[in-house]
Each structure stands twice: as structure tokens, then as C-alpha cells.
Tab-separated table of C-alpha atoms in Angstrom:
chain	number	residue	atom	x	y	z
A	1	UNK	CA	-16.344	4.531	-1.571
A	2	UNK	CA	-13.839	5.387	1.143
A	3	UNK	CA	-13.805	4.011	4.650
A	4	UNK	CA	-13.208	7.323	6.407
A	5	UNK	CA	-14.300	10.916	6.202
A	6	UNK	CA	-13.077	13.142	3.375
A	7	UNK	CA	-10.725	14.989	5.725
A	8	UNK	CA	-9.381	12.391	8.172
A	9	UNK	CA	-7.430	13.546	11.221
A	10	UNK	CA	-3.861	12.371	11.624
A	11	UNK	CA	-3.084	9.884	14.376
A	12	UNK	CA	-2.420	11.349	17.808
A	13	UNK	CA	-0.393	8.533	19.359
A	14	UNK	CA	2.691	6.574	18.358
A	15	UNK	CA	6.062	7.491	16.846
A	16	UNK	CA	4.464	8.452	13.526
A	17	UNK	CA	1.609	10.471	15.019
A	18	UNK	CA	0.671	13.322	12.706
A	19	UNK	CA	2.524	11.822	9.749
A	20	UNK	CA	0.825	11.306	6.392
A	21	UNK	CA	1.659	8.186	4.376
A	22	UNK	CA	0.697	6.720	1.040
A	23	UNK	CA	1.087	2.994	0.450
A	24	UNK	CA	0.718	2.402	-3.275
A	25	UNK	CA	-0.265	-1.203	-3.827
A	26	UNK	CA	-1.784	-1.951	-0.418
A	27	UNK	CA	-4.421	-4.510	-1.314
A	28	UNK	CA	-2.605	-7.514	0.149
A	29	UNK	CA	0.771	-8.951	1.083
A	30	UNK	CA	3.575	-6.615	2.078
A	31	UNK	CA	1.631	-3.515	1.039
A	32	UNK	CA	-1.287	-4.285	3.327
A	33	UNK	CA	1.016	-5.117	6.250
A	34	UNK	CA	3.055	-1.953	5.693
A	35	UNK	CA	-0.070	0.189	5.730
A	36	UNK	CA	-1.300	-1.455	8.942
A	37	UNK	CA	2.015	-1.042	10.779
A	38	UNK	CA	2.340	2.604	9.735
A	39	UNK	CA	-1.171	3.085	11.076
A	40	UNK	CA	-0.274	1.265	14.279
A	41	UNK	CA	2.504	3.823	14.699
A	42	UNK	CA	-0.053	6.628	14.471
A	43	UNK	CA	0.055	7.673	10.821
A	44	UNK	CA	-2.791	8.585	8.532
A	45	UNK	CA	-2.377	6.143	5.650
A	46	UNK	CA	-3.823	6.483	2.173
A	47	UNK	CA	-4.021	3.009	0.641
A	48	UNK	CA	-4.361	2.386	-3.070
A	49	UNK	CA	-4.895	-0.589	-5.323
A	50	UNK	CA	-7.092	-1.932	-8.073
A	51	UNK	CA	-9.203	-4.475	-6.200
A	52	UNK	CA	-12.174	-3.054	-4.336
A	53	UNK	CA	-15.394	-4.536	-3.008
A	54	UNK	CA	-16.975	-3.633	-6.347
A	55	UNK	CA	-14.141	-4.370	-8.772
A	56	UNK	CA	-11.447	-7.021	-9.206
A	57	UNK	CA	-8.031	-6.542	-10.812
A	58	UNK	CA	-6.224	-8.872	-13.199
A	59	UNK	CA	-4.657	-10.596	-10.168
A	60	UNK	CA	-7.992	-12.365	-9.871
A	61	UNK	CA	-8.384	-12.447	-6.083
A	62	UNK	CA	-11.582	-11.220	-4.472
A	63	UNK	CA	-10.550	-12.072	-0.917
A	64	UNK	CA	-8.568	-8.870	-0.261
A	65	UNK	CA	-9.642	-5.293	-1.016
A	66	UNK	CA	-8.256	-1.847	-0.341
A	67	UNK	CA	-11.329	-0.977	1.713
A	68	UNK	CA	-10.510	-3.848	4.037
A	69	UNK	CA	-6.897	-2.663	4.255
A	70	UNK	CA	-8.044	0.827	5.246
A	71	UNK	CA	-10.284	-0.647	7.933
A	72	UNK	CA	-7.357	-2.660	9.296
A	73	UNK	CA	-5.230	0.510	9.423
A	74	UNK	CA	-7.911	2.288	11.444
A	75	UNK	CA	-8.416	-0.707	13.725
A	76	UNK	CA	-4.672	-0.719	14.433
A	77	UNK	CA	-4.842	2.847	15.710
A	78	UNK	CA	-4.173	4.939	12.622
A	79	UNK	CA	-6.496	6.462	10.063
A	80	UNK	CA	-6.973	4.471	6.885
A	81	UNK	CA	-8.216	6.021	3.660
A	82	UNK	CA	-8.937	3.769	0.679
A	83	UNK	CA	-8.544	5.397	-2.736
A	84	UNK	CA	-9.029	3.062	-5.726
A	85	UNK	CA	-6.142	3.821	-8.084
A	86	UNK	CA	-4.539	2.212	-11.114
A	87	UNK	CA	-1.003	3.576	-10.954
A	88	UNK	CA	-0.489	2.980	-14.666
A	89	UNK	CA	-3.167	5.619	-15.308
A	90	UNK	CA	-1.554	9.031	-14.957
A	91	UNK	CA	-4.880	10.818	-14.528
A	92	UNK	CA	-5.820	8.573	-11.609
A	93	UNK	CA	-2.474	9.150	-9.914
A	94	UNK	CA	-2.769	12.920	-10.440
A	95	UNK	CA	-6.236	12.825	-8.878
A	96	UNK	CA	-4.839	10.869	-5.917
A	97	UNK	CA	-2.068	13.434	-5.388
A	98	UNK	CA	-4.544	16.302	-5.672
A	99	UNK	CA	-6.757	14.711	-3.038
A	100	UNK	CA	-3.919	14.203	-0.545
A	101	UNK	CA	-2.775	17.766	-1.183
A	102	UNK	CA	-6.303	19.103	-0.652
A	103	UNK	CA	-6.894	17.105	2.526
A	104	UNK	CA	-3.430	17.150	4.102
A	105	UNK	CA	-1.254	19.726	2.324
A	106	UNK	CA	1.766	17.424	2.288
A	107	UNK	CA	2.939	13.812	2.288
A	108	UNK	CA	5.651	12.446	4.584
A	109	UNK	CA	6.002	8.807	3.551
A	110	UNK	CA	5.566	7.151	0.157
A	111	UNK	CA	5.727	3.363	0.034
A	112	UNK	CA	5.855	2.159	-3.556
A	113	UNK	CA	4.763	-1.478	-3.325
A	114	UNK	CA	3.180	-1.741	-6.765
A	115	UNK	CA	3.357	-5.115	-8.477
A	116	UNK	CA	0.439	-7.491	-9.099
A	117	UNK	CA	2.257	-9.658	-11.633
A	118	UNK	CA	2.356	-12.997	-9.829
A	119	UNK	CA	-0.222	-14.491	-12.166
A	120	UNK	CA	2.228	-14.052	-15.048
A	121	UNK	CA	5.189	-15.802	-13.458
A	122	UNK	CA	4.419	-19.527	-13.326
A	123	UNK	CA	3.216	-19.908	-16.892
A	124	UNK	CA	5.200	-17.256	-18.697
A	125	UNK	CA	8.417	-16.590	-16.771
A	126	UNK	CA	9.840	-19.260	-14.504
A	127	UNK	CA	11.787	-21.897	-16.385
A	128	UNK	CA	11.600	-19.989	-19.656
A	129	UNK	CA	14.150	-18.080	-21.695
A	130	UNK	CA	13.200	-14.492	-22.393
A	131	UNK	CA	12.365	-15.309	-26.015
A	132	UNK	CA	10.071	-18.110	-24.838
A	133	UNK	CA	8.104	-15.683	-22.693
A	134	UNK	CA	5.108	-14.257	-24.588
A	135	UNK	CA	6.123	-10.705	-25.413
A	136	UNK	CA	2.831	-9.273	-24.186
A	137	UNK	CA	3.343	-10.937	-20.799
A	138	UNK	CA	6.939	-9.734	-20.570
A	139	UNK	CA	5.971	-6.162	-21.348
A	140	UNK	CA	3.111	-6.340	-18.855
A	141	UNK	CA	5.594	-7.377	-16.169
A	142	UNK	CA	7.647	-4.277	-16.957
A	143	UNK	CA	4.529	-2.107	-16.835
A	144	UNK	CA	3.474	-3.497	-13.461
A	145	UNK	CA	6.927	-3.587	-11.881
A	146	UNK	CA	8.720	-0.611	-13.446
A	147	UNK	CA	6.466	1.824	-15.296
A	148	UNK	CA	3.965	2.017	-12.430
A	149	UNK	CA	6.792	2.857	-10.011
A	150	UNK	CA	8.192	5.577	-12.252
A	151	UNK	CA	4.786	7.181	-12.847
A	152	UNK	CA	4.048	7.194	-9.128
A	153	UNK	CA	7.406	8.662	-8.164
A	154	UNK	CA	7.225	11.353	-10.837
A	155	UNK	CA	3.758	12.526	-9.809
A	156	UNK	CA	3.914	12.058	-6.027
A	157	UNK	CA	7.390	13.376	-5.177
A	158	UNK	CA	6.505	17.080	-5.679
A	159	UNK	CA	4.091	16.603	-2.766
A	160	UNK	CA	6.478	14.433	-0.758
A	161	UNK	CA	9.270	17.013	-0.720
A	162	UNK	CA	7.034	19.403	1.226
A	163	UNK	CA	7.671	17.170	4.237
A	164	UNK	CA	10.365	18.114	6.722
A	165	UNK	CA	11.800	14.617	6.298
A	166	UNK	CA	10.492	12.917	3.150
A	167	UNK	CA	10.761	9.130	3.019
A	168	UNK	CA	10.400	7.133	-0.200
A	169	UNK	CA	10.368	3.340	0.160
A	170	UNK	CA	10.663	1.085	-2.887
A	171	UNK	CA	9.525	-2.490	-2.247
A	172	UNK	CA	11.064	-5.173	-4.441
A	173	UNK	CA	12.259	-8.782	-4.418
A	174	UNK	CA	15.928	-9.145	-3.541
A	175	UNK	CA	18.711	-6.842	-2.432
A	176	UNK	CA	21.355	-5.225	-4.590
A	177	UNK	CA	23.707	-7.985	-3.451
A	178	UNK	CA	21.387	-10.946	-4.040
A	179	UNK	CA	20.193	-9.550	-7.361
A	180	UNK	CA	23.658	-9.603	-8.814
A	181	UNK	CA	22.568	-13.132	-9.672
A	182	UNK	CA	20.228	-13.457	-12.627
A	183	UNK	CA	16.610	-13.492	-11.482
A	184	UNK	CA	15.334	-16.427	-13.553
A	185	UNK	CA	14.085	-14.450	-16.552
A	186	UNK	CA	14.996	-11.156	-18.238
A	187	UNK	CA	11.642	-9.467	-17.627
A	188	UNK	CA	11.517	-10.451	-13.976
A	189	UNK	CA	15.160	-9.496	-13.492
A	190	UNK	CA	14.503	-6.016	-14.877
A	191	UNK	CA	11.313	-5.585	-12.849
A	192	UNK	CA	12.977	-6.473	-9.552
A	193	UNK	CA	16.241	-4.621	-10.094
A	194	UNK	CA	14.601	-1.387	-11.277
A	195	UNK	CA	13.237	-0.399	-7.827
A	196	UNK	CA	16.735	-0.734	-6.389
A	197	UNK	CA	18.072	1.724	-8.949
A	198	UNK	CA	15.045	3.995	-8.451
A	199	UNK	CA	15.850	4.215	-4.738
A	200	UNK	CA	19.513	4.858	-5.501
A	201	UNK	CA	18.730	7.630	-7.973
A	202	UNK	CA	16.022	9.262	-5.897
A	203	UNK	CA	18.360	9.166	-2.928
A	204	UNK	CA	20.614	11.536	-4.833
A	205	UNK	CA	17.726	13.845	-5.676
A	206	UNK	CA	16.085	13.828	-2.233
A	207	UNK	CA	19.294	14.474	-0.310
A	208	UNK	CA	18.996	18.257	-0.553
A	209	UNK	CA	15.529	18.018	1.029
A	210	UNK	CA	16.789	15.949	3.950
A	211	UNK	CA	15.006	12.996	2.427
A	212	UNK	CA	15.567	9.270	2.335
A	213	UNK	CA	14.973	6.863	-0.518
A	214	UNK	CA	15.521	3.196	0.230
A	215	UNK	CA	14.740	-0.116	-1.470
A	216	UNK	CA	13.503	-2.878	0.830
A	217	UNK	CA	12.774	-6.532	0.284
A	218	UNK	CA	11.074	-9.194	2.362
A	219	UNK	CA	12.500	-12.679	2.417
A	220	UNK	CA	10.314	-15.613	1.476
A	221	UNK	CA	7.064	-14.017	2.497
A	222	UNK	CA	3.960	-15.836	3.647
A	223	UNK	CA	1.599	-13.633	1.684
A	224	UNK	CA	-2.029	-14.570	1.160
A	225	UNK	CA	-1.205	-15.771	-2.346
A	226	UNK	CA	1.803	-17.807	-1.229
A	227	UNK	CA	-0.142	-19.518	1.548
A	228	UNK	CA	-2.945	-20.321	-0.884
A	229	UNK	CA	-0.459	-21.754	-3.391
A	230	UNK	CA	0.846	-24.156	-0.751
A	231	UNK	CA	-2.636	-24.923	0.571
A	232	UNK	CA	-1.818	-23.790	4.106
A	233	UNK	CA	-2.736	-20.946	6.445
A	234	UNK	CA	-0.703	-18.693	8.704
A	235	UNK	CA	-1.568	-21.035	11.568
A	236	UNK	CA	-0.220	-24.217	9.933
A	237	UNK	CA	2.256	-22.804	7.400
A	238	UNK	CA	5.013	-25.188	8.514
A	239	UNK	CA	3.047	-28.026	6.913
A	240	UNK	CA	4.347	-26.700	3.573
A	241	UNK	CA	7.973	-27.318	4.545
A	242	UNK	CA	7.666	-31.012	3.625
A	243	UNK	CA	6.868	-29.938	0.072
A	244	UNK	CA	9.405	-27.101	-0.065
A	245	UNK	CA	12.184	-27.299	2.574
A	246	UNK	CA	13.321	-23.706	1.980
A	247	UNK	CA	9.887	-22.511	3.100
A	248	UNK	CA	11.139	-23.130	6.644
A	249	UNK	CA	12.765	-19.689	6.466
A	250	UNK	CA	9.479	-17.964	5.487
A	251	UNK	CA	8.372	-14.803	7.259
A	252	UNK	CA	5.022	-13.105	7.730
A	253	UNK	CA	4.243	-9.834	5.895
A	254	UNK	CA	4.231	-8.105	9.293
A	255	UNK	CA	7.982	-8.677	9.651
A	256	UNK	CA	9.009	-6.325	6.855
A	257	UNK	CA	6.232	-3.924	7.851
A	258	UNK	CA	7.414	-3.668	11.454
A	259	UNK	CA	10.959	-3.059	10.271
A	260	UNK	CA	9.953	-0.320	7.815
A	261	UNK	CA	7.767	1.377	10.439
A	262	UNK	CA	10.802	1.447	12.734
A	263	UNK	CA	12.917	2.923	9.948
A	264	UNK	CA	10.249	5.566	9.297
A	265	UNK	CA	10.371	6.586	12.981
A	266	UNK	CA	14.181	6.845	12.967
A	267	UNK	CA	15.244	10.528	12.875
A	268	UNK	CA	18.688	9.475	11.663
A	269	UNK	CA	17.448	7.325	8.782
A	270	UNK	CA	18.861	9.488	5.980
A	271	UNK	CA	22.459	9.076	7.084
A	272	UNK	CA	22.022	5.338	7.501
A	273	UNK	CA	19.801	4.291	4.605
A	274	UNK	CA	19.538	6.921	1.873
A	275	UNK	CA	20.086	5.399	-1.562
A	276	UNK	CA	20.615	1.926	-0.136
A	277	UNK	CA	19.070	-1.468	-0.649
A	278	UNK	CA	18.210	-3.504	2.440
A	279	UNK	CA	16.115	-6.436	3.624
A	280	UNK	CA	13.646	-7.274	6.354
A	281	UNK	CA	16.349	-9.332	8.062
A	282	UNK	CA	18.898	-6.520	8.123
A	283	UNK	CA	16.366	-3.930	9.262
A	284	UNK	CA	15.153	-6.290	11.986
A	285	UNK	CA	18.672	-6.601	13.387
A	286	UNK	CA	19.237	-2.857	13.333
A	287	UNK	CA	15.890	-1.943	14.911
A	288	UNK	CA	15.465	-4.981	17.175
A	289	UNK	CA	12.305	-6.131	15.396
A	290	UNK	CA	10.864	-9.637	15.493
A	291	UNK	CA	8.286	-11.500	13.458
A	292	UNK	CA	4.874	-12.435	14.806
A	293	UNK	CA	6.213	-15.734	16.157
A	294	UNK	CA	9.085	-14.033	17.981
A	295	UNK	CA	11.723	-15.155	15.501
A	296	UNK	CA	14.061	-12.996	13.431
A	297	UNK	CA	14.399	-14.751	10.055
A	298	UNK	CA	17.048	-13.771	7.516
A	299	UNK	CA	16.027	-15.520	4.320
A	300	UNK	CA	18.628	-13.843	2.131
A	301	UNK	CA	21.507	-14.920	4.382
A	302	UNK	CA	20.092	-18.461	4.352
A	303	UNK	CA	19.839	-18.525	0.571
A	304	UNK	CA	23.363	-17.139	0.191
A	305	UNK	CA	24.886	-19.662	2.583
A	306	UNK	CA	22.809	-22.779	1.978
A	307	UNK	CA	21.217	-22.694	-1.455
A	308	UNK	CA	24.091	-20.990	-3.256
A	309	UNK	CA	26.976	-21.523	-0.836
A	310	UNK	CA	26.431	-25.207	-0.220
A	311	UNK	CA	26.555	-25.001	3.573
A	312	UNK	CA	24.787	-27.753	5.466
A	313	UNK	CA	22.811	-25.698	7.959
A	314	UNK	CA	19.106	-25.874	8.861
A	315	UNK	CA	16.803	-22.970	8.248
A	316	UNK	CA	16.196	-22.615	11.972
A	317	UNK	CA	19.791	-21.369	12.298
A	318	UNK	CA	18.658	-18.305	10.347
A	319	UNK	CA	15.582	-17.570	12.469
């Protein structure tokens, strides 16, 4: 069941008024925040995911649903449309594309935030060699983090290029620079580097359409799952710093979302970002964006300087 009418009107106010967006993987975390901020900027936002009020995905969380995300988009000033979709199922993705085509005739913004593999990391990935990772879990990580992205791009881009300025955003973990370091485990490394290469390659292909493909990453994000893991809330998240000092550089999901919404509203974005990899911190500097607490964290600069570079500087220097 969707939260809006079958033919929702585009937003009439904001820098993205009249624009049509799809956020694939919008149930929670960065995807939810991205959908809400695009809606706040006036866009009509189709939100997809596998967890609904009637069905739960393998992630195992019932506390966030795509219907709720769509309602938050509408409450922010946009128009939210929830479409339950498993992006590993080609038929479901084709049906999603056909619906957007039928209702809107085009798509302007595709945010590919598909993942949902956190439940596989602690037990099967972190601290393990690739051959110690159960093969089924490793292959599932590649399905969730790579195959889903490729299927979505292949089936959605024919609709996206009808836009007068198509924008394709790949969401990942790490920049091209930071991910030159090995990302803990072969499967995770592949899953988080693939979106960077997807954005690079699609940047070449979208250029003739005046399009932009860009890979973006948050820093250490205070997602619903991360807060739950530390036993804190958004209101008292700093209580987790005693347990994990690096968490002092954490940012809210809204930080990346605000930065990407600003990028989406930038008429010169292709010249600046096409084919590139960037971060919430870099985008925030360029577009003068701040997090919900007024700070401007740069987690990747902190990690480069302090964790890997050995500098003795507090996290607050990078906020």
C-alpha cells in the first residue's frame, strides 16, 4: 500500500520543485535522510526498500519502514511515494520503472543507496580473512552491495536519461582516496569500492546527456542501527564516545542528505562532480552545509590524520 495517490503531483516549492527522484534503499539511515531532504527541496520522491509495515527484510528491523519514509518526505514538503521493491529481483525493478514512467514520464534523480548487509559484518567479515568468511555470506554481501546496484542502474537509466539534467548518485562507504586502503575483508572491500567505479563509468556514459554520476559517502554515521548498537539515541549520542573515542566525529544521516540535496540543486554539478567520488565533509564545505547540531564534521580527514597519520588532535578539531 502506498502513502500517496497513484499520480502524485510534483512539489511546487524549493530548488527541486517539479523534479522526480527515486531513492533506492530508503528504509532507514542515509537513504531515508536523502529522501526526506530531496522532498524538503520540493521533489517528488519514490522510495523503495524491502521492509514495509507488513513485511520485514533480512536486516531484521521492524522499527523503520518505507511507508514511514514516504510520510516523512511528504511532511517535509515534498511528495513521498512508497513502492516495496527488492532490487535483486529484476521483475520488481522493471515494474518500478514502468510505474514511474506511467505516472511521471521521466526521472531526474536516482539515488542508489542499496545495501542492507550490516547483519553479515560482525560475525562473518570483520576480523576474518576472506577464506574464513562463510562463502554464502560473502556472496550475499556482493549481491546486496554490487549486483543490486548494477541491476538498478541498468534498468532505471533509460528513464533517467529523459531528464534535461540526469543525476545518478551512488552511496557507499569511503572515498576513492580512503578506499585505497584495504577495507577489512575482501567481500566488503569489493562491495564498497564497486559503487565508486560505477559512478566513474556511468559518468562517462551520461556525459553526452548532460548528466552527472557521482559516488558519495557519509563519515561515521549515526544511523538508527549504529545508535542502537551503542545503546544511545540521537539526543545522547556523545555518551558512546567513552566506549569508542572515534565516535566523537560521528555525523547524523541528515548531514550527507543536506549536502546531496544541495548538489542536486546545483546547475553546474556536472562540471564539478561527474565521475568523481566525494564525501559529506567535502560537499558540506563546497555548499556551506552544516549538520543538525550546527557542526561541519569531516570524518575522513580525521581518520586520515589521526587514526592512520598518527597526529595527536581531538575529534572536535574536525567538526
